[in-house]
């Protein structure tokens, strides 16, 4: 009886250990580490969609609150974000300060349009949550969000406190979509818009600026705001109505003026804005050193030409 009890306790402890590891790493990565400790785990993905969000004014907020209150506030909002992650079945990569990073299409491989649609729906739900959020201290928040799609390499970094991290220009572009965005908007690029147009969901999307948006290290690019999920593509909301399709429209002059004012209100220091989000930037800097180059993987991103129903998005050129 004693031996059986010891064996049972060991099995329970082992199961709990596996469960803890699986909550920190993808299952296939954690199984690899258990089988081959110390060996590198690396895998490539042809097209994923990565999302970053950042709390506007976090530095000032952290300066006004005690460290305990900052942690309490972040825990409250991130717990809500985690629920949205579970709802849309996307993968939470990590949090760095006030930056929140998720991905779809990895580690669970997905069709590229489905991955983009999952992240877009996640981002819109996150923005809706933030618009209604109030912490236990009575604080309200503003966030800016960005997403981009493309190839990445993912793997386990280090042997102490291992992390499943992503490398490649797609991470950089996703961070730029966030850092050049404005409060309450989900900004993305033309590649991701084309994926959304071909997904099973219909979205309302608006081009941000007719002259393009200046992106650090990329020059001027045509960017867009994903504004709303209309419903399942091809279905009708009411009898006799046209089937739903993704709508991509150009901005009015009033909207462009409003965008410019929002940028100034979000970050009056244009130079600082051009440098990108500090927390998302930290992630990229941490990942940049000591690992093999993935520049070759980042080249030749395949983007199919838009169909007849998306002439505006298809005609938008990247600067």
Coordinates of C-alpha atoms in Angstrom, one line a residue:
X1 CA 0.0 0.0 0.0
X2 CA 2.8 2.4 0.9
X3 CA 4.6 1.7 -2.4
X4 CA 1.4 2.2 -4.4
X5 CA 0.8 5.5 -2.6
X6 CA 4.3 6.7 -3.4
X7 CA 3.9 5.7 -7.1
X8 CA 0.5 7.5 -7.2
X9 CA 2.0 10.7 -5.7
X10 CA 4.8 10.6 -8.2
X11 CA 2.4 10.2 -11.1
X12 CA 0.3 13.2 -9.8
X13 CA 3.4 15.3 -9.4
X14 CA 4.6 14.5 -12.9
X15 CA 1.1 15.3 -14.4
X16 CA 1.1 18.6 -12.5
X17 CA 4.6 19.4 -13.8
X18 CA 3.5 18.7 -17.4
X19 CA 0.4 20.8 -17.0
X20 CA 2.5 23.7 -15.7
X21 CA 4.9 23.4 -18.6
X22 CA 2.1 23.2 -21.1
X23 CA 0.6 26.4 -19.7
X24 CA 3.9 28.2 -20.4
X25 CA 4.9 26.6 -23.8
X26 CA 3.2 24.9 -26.7
X27 CA 2.7 21.2 -26.1
X28 CA 5.0 20.1 -28.9
X29 CA 7.7 22.4 -27.6
X30 CA 7.4 21.2 -24.0
X31 CA 7.4 17.6 -25.1
X32 CA 10.5 18.2 -27.1
X33 CA 12.2 19.8 -24.1
X34 CA 11.3 16.9 -21.9
X35 CA 12.6 14.4 -24.4
X36 CA 15.7 16.3 -25.5
X37 CA 16.7 18.8 -22.7
X38 CA 19.3 21.3 -23.8
X39 CA 18.7 20.8 -27.6
X40 CA 17.4 23.8 -29.6
X41 CA 13.7 23.7 -30.7
X42 CA 13.1 25.8 -33.9
X43 CA 10.2 25.7 -36.5
X44 CA 9.3 27.9 -39.4
X45 CA 5.8 29.2 -40.4
X46 CA 5.1 30.5 -43.9
X47 CA 2.3 32.9 -42.9
X48 CA 1.1 33.9 -39.4
X49 CA -0.6 37.0 -38.1
X50 CA 0.9 38.8 -35.2
X51 CA -0.8 41.4 -32.9
X52 CA 0.7 44.0 -30.5
X53 CA -1.2 46.3 -28.2
X54 CA 0.2 49.1 -26.0
X55 CA -1.3 51.1 -23.2
X56 CA -1.1 54.8 -24.1
X57 CA 0.4 56.9 -21.3
X58 CA 1.7 53.9 -19.4
X59 CA 4.9 55.6 -18.4
X60 CA 3.1 58.5 -16.7
X61 CA 0.6 56.1 -15.2
X62 CA 3.3 53.9 -13.7
X63 CA 4.9 57.0 -12.3
X64 CA 1.7 58.1 -10.6
X65 CA 0.9 54.8 -9.0
X66 CA 2.7 52.5 -6.6
X67 CA 4.4 49.4 -8.1
X68 CA 1.8 47.3 -6.4
X69 CA -1.1 49.3 -7.9
X70 CA 0.5 49.1 -11.3
X71 CA 0.7 45.3 -11.1
X72 CA -2.8 45.1 -9.8
X73 CA -4.2 47.1 -12.7
X74 CA -2.2 45.2 -15.3
X75 CA -3.3 41.9 -13.8
X76 CA -7.0 43.0 -14.0
X77 CA -6.8 44.1 -17.6
X78 CA -4.6 41.2 -18.8
X79 CA -6.9 38.7 -17.2
X80 CA -9.7 40.1 -19.3
X81 CA -7.4 40.0 -22.4
X82 CA -6.7 36.3 -21.6
X83 CA -10.4 35.5 -21.7
X84 CA -10.6 37.0 -25.2
X85 CA -7.5 35.0 -26.2
X86 CA -9.4 31.8 -25.2
X87 CA -12.6 32.9 -27.0
X88 CA -10.8 33.4 -30.4
X89 CA -8.3 30.5 -29.9
X90 CA -5.2 32.7 -30.6
X91 CA -1.9 32.1 -28.9
X92 CA -0.7 34.5 -26.3
X93 CA 3.1 35.0 -26.7
X94 CA 3.8 37.1 -23.7
X95 CA 3.4 40.5 -22.0
X96 CA 6.3 43.0 -21.8
X97 CA 5.3 45.7 -19.4
X98 CA 2.1 47.1 -20.9
X99 CA 2.6 45.5 -24.3
X100 CA 0.5 42.4 -25.1
X101 CA 1.4 40.1 -28.0
X102 CA -0.6 37.3 -29.6
X103 CA -0.3 35.3 -32.8
X104 CA -2.5 33.1 -34.9
X105 CA -1.2 30.5 -37.3
X106 CA 1.5 29.4 -34.8
X107 CA 2.2 27.2 -32.9
X108 CA -1.1 25.7 -34.3
X109 CA -0.8 25.9 -38.0
X110 CA -3.8 27.6 -39.7
X111 CA -4.8 28.6 -43.2
X112 CA -3.5 32.1 -43.6
X113 CA -6.8 33.9 -44.1
X114 CA -8.3 32.2 -41.0
X115 CA -5.3 33.3 -38.9
X116 CA -5.7 36.9 -40.0
X117 CA -9.5 36.8 -39.3
X118 CA -8.9 35.4 -35.8
X119 CA -6.5 38.1 -34.9
X120 CA -8.7 40.8 -36.3
X121 CA -11.7 39.6 -34.4
X122 CA -9.6 39.3 -31.3
X123 CA -8.3 42.8 -31.7
X124 CA -11.7 44.4 -32.2
X125 CA -13.0 42.5 -29.1
X126 CA -10.0 43.8 -27.1
X127 CA -10.7 47.4 -28.1
X128 CA -14.4 47.0 -27.2
X129 CA -13.4 45.7 -23.8
X130 CA -10.9 48.5 -23.2
X131 CA -13.6 51.1 -24.1
X132 CA -15.7 49.8 -21.2
X133 CA -12.9 48.8 -18.8
X134 CA -12.4 50.4 -15.4
X135 CA -9.9 49.0 -12.9
X136 CA -10.7 48.4 -9.2
X137 CA -8.8 51.7 -8.6
X138 CA -11.2 53.5 -10.9
X139 CA -8.7 53.8 -13.8
X140 CA -9.7 53.8 -17.4
X141 CA -7.3 53.0 -20.2
X142 CA -6.6 53.8 -23.8
X143 CA -4.7 51.4 -26.1
X144 CA -3.4 51.3 -29.7
X145 CA -3.2 48.1 -31.6
X146 CA -1.5 46.8 -34.7
X147 CA -1.3 43.6 -36.7
X148 CA 0.6 42.2 -39.6
X149 CA 1.0 39.0 -41.5
X150 CA 3.9 37.1 -43.0
X151 CA 6.6 34.4 -42.4
X152 CA 8.3 33.8 -39.0
X153 CA 10.6 31.4 -37.3
X154 CA 9.6 30.4 -33.7
X155 CA 11.6 28.6 -31.1
X156 CA 12.7 28.1 -27.5
X157 CA 15.1 30.8 -26.2
X158 CA 17.7 29.7 -23.6
X159 CA 17.6 26.9 -21.1
X160 CA 16.7 28.9 -18.0
X161 CA 13.1 30.0 -17.9
X162 CA 12.6 29.0 -21.5
X163 CA 10.4 31.1 -23.7
X164 CA 8.7 30.3 -27.0
X165 CA 9.6 33.4 -29.1
X166 CA 9.1 34.6 -32.7
X167 CA 11.7 36.0 -35.1
X168 CA 11.4 37.7 -38.4
X169 CA 10.4 40.9 -40.1
X170 CA 6.7 40.2 -39.5
X171 CA 7.3 40.8 -35.8
X172 CA 8.9 44.1 -36.6
X173 CA 6.1 45.2 -39.0
X174 CA 3.4 44.2 -36.4
X175 CA 5.2 46.3 -33.8
X176 CA 5.3 49.2 -36.3
X177 CA 1.6 48.9 -37.0
X178 CA 1.0 49.3 -33.3
X179 CA 3.5 52.1 -32.6
X180 CA 2.3 54.3 -35.5
X181 CA -1.4 53.7 -34.7
X182 CA -3.8 55.8 -32.7
X183 CA -6.0 55.2 -29.6
X184 CA -8.9 52.9 -30.1
X185 CA -7.9 51.7 -33.6
X186 CA -6.6 48.4 -35.0
X187 CA -4.1 49.3 -37.7
X188 CA -2.9 46.8 -40.3
X189 CA -1.1 46.6 -43.7
X190 CA -2.2 45.8 -47.2
X191 CA -1.0 42.1 -47.0
X192 CA -3.3 41.5 -44.0
X193 CA -6.2 43.3 -45.7
X194 CA -6.0 41.0 -48.7
X195 CA -6.1 38.0 -46.3
X196 CA -9.1 39.4 -44.5
X197 CA -10.9 39.9 -47.9
X198 CA -10.5 36.2 -48.6
X199 CA -11.5 35.0 -45.2
X200 CA -14.8 33.5 -44.1
X201 CA -15.6 36.7 -42.2
X202 CA -16.7 40.1 -43.6
X203 CA -15.1 43.2 -42.2
X204 CA -15.4 47.0 -42.5
X205 CA -12.0 48.4 -43.2
X206 CA -10.9 52.0 -43.9
X207 CA -7.7 53.1 -45.5
X208 CA -5.9 55.4 -43.1
X209 CA -4.4 58.1 -45.2
X210 CA -4.4 58.7 -48.9
X211 CA -0.7 59.7 -48.9
X212 CA 0.4 56.7 -46.9
X213 CA 1.8 56.4 -43.4
X214 CA 5.5 56.8 -42.6
X215 CA 6.8 53.6 -41.1
X216 CA 10.3 53.5 -39.5
X217 CA 12.6 51.4 -41.6
X218 CA 9.9 50.9 -44.3
X219 CA 9.2 54.3 -45.7
X220 CA 5.7 55.3 -46.6
X221 CA 3.2 52.4 -46.6
X222 CA -0.5 52.2 -47.2
X223 CA -2.1 51.2 -43.9
X224 CA -5.7 50.5 -42.9
X225 CA -8.0 50.5 -39.8
X226 CA -10.0 47.3 -39.3
X227 CA -13.2 48.9 -37.8
X228 CA -15.8 46.3 -37.5
X229 CA -16.8 42.6 -38.0
X230 CA -19.9 42.7 -40.2
X231 CA -20.6 38.9 -40.0
X232 CA -19.9 35.7 -41.8
X233 CA -19.0 36.4 -45.4
X234 CA -21.6 35.4 -48.0
X235 CA -24.5 35.5 -45.6
X236 CA -27.3 38.1 -45.4
X237 CA -28.4 39.9 -42.3
X238 CA -32.0 40.0 -43.6
X239 CA -34.0 38.6 -46.4
X240 CA -33.5 40.3 -49.7
X241 CA -30.2 42.0 -48.6
X242 CA -27.0 41.4 -50.5
X243 CA -24.6 38.9 -49.0
X244 CA -21.9 40.3 -46.7
X245 CA -18.5 41.0 -48.1
X246 CA -15.5 42.8 -46.7
X247 CA -15.7 46.5 -47.5
X248 CA -12.6 48.6 -47.9
X249 CA -13.1 52.3 -48.3
X250 CA -10.9 55.3 -48.7
X251 CA -10.9 58.0 -46.0
X252 CA -12.8 61.2 -46.3
X253 CA -11.0 64.5 -45.8
X254 CA -12.6 64.9 -42.4
X255 CA -11.5 61.5 -41.4
X256 CA -7.9 62.3 -42.4
X257 CA -8.0 65.5 -40.3
X258 CA -9.4 63.5 -37.4
X259 CA -6.6 60.9 -37.7
X260 CA -4.0 63.6 -37.7
X261 CA -5.5 65.1 -34.5
X262 CA -5.6 61.7 -32.9
X263 CA -1.9 61.1 -33.6
X264 CA -1.0 64.4 -31.9
X265 CA -3.3 63.6 -29.0
X266 CA -1.9 60.0 -28.7
X267 CA 1.8 61.1 -28.9
X268 CA 2.7 64.8 -29.3
X269 CA 6.3 63.8 -29.7
X270 CA 6.3 62.7 -33.4
X271 CA 10.0 61.7 -33.2
X272 CA 9.3 59.4 -30.3
X273 CA 6.3 57.9 -32.1
X274 CA 8.6 57.1 -35.1
X275 CA 10.9 55.1 -32.8
X276 CA 8.1 52.7 -32.2
X277 CA 6.6 51.2 -29.1
X278 CA 9.1 50.8 -26.3
X279 CA 7.7 47.5 -24.9
X280 CA 7.2 45.9 -28.4
X281 CA 10.6 47.3 -29.3
X282 CA 12.1 45.6 -26.2
X283 CA 10.8 42.3 -27.5
X284 CA 12.4 42.7 -30.9
X285 CA 15.7 43.9 -29.3
X286 CA 15.8 40.9 -27.0
X287 CA 15.1 38.5 -29.9
X288 CA 17.6 40.2 -32.3
X289 CA 20.9 39.2 -30.8
X290 CA 22.5 35.8 -30.6
X291 CA 20.2 33.9 -33.0
X292 CA 20.5 32.8 -36.7
X293 CA 19.4 35.3 -39.4
X294 CA 16.0 34.8 -40.8
X295 CA 16.2 37.4 -43.5
X296 CA 15.9 34.9 -46.2
X297 CA 12.6 33.6 -44.8
X298 CA 11.3 37.2 -44.6
X299 CA 11.7 37.7 -48.4
X300 CA 9.2 36.9 -51.1
X301 CA 6.0 37.1 -49.0
X302 CA 3.2 35.8 -51.2
X303 CA 0.2 38.1 -51.6
X304 CA -2.4 37.2 -54.1
X305 CA -4.0 39.9 -56.2
X306 CA -7.3 41.1 -54.8
X307 CA -10.4 40.1 -56.6
X308 CA -12.9 42.2 -58.4
X309 CA -14.8 43.0 -55.2
X310 CA -11.8 44.7 -53.6
X311 CA -10.6 47.2 -56.2
X312 CA -9.7 49.8 -53.7
X313 CA -7.5 47.6 -51.6
X314 CA -6.1 46.0 -54.6
X315 CA -5.1 49.3 -56.2
X316 CA -3.6 50.6 -53.0
X317 CA 0.2 50.7 -53.4
X318 CA 2.7 50.4 -50.7
X319 CA 5.2 53.3 -50.6

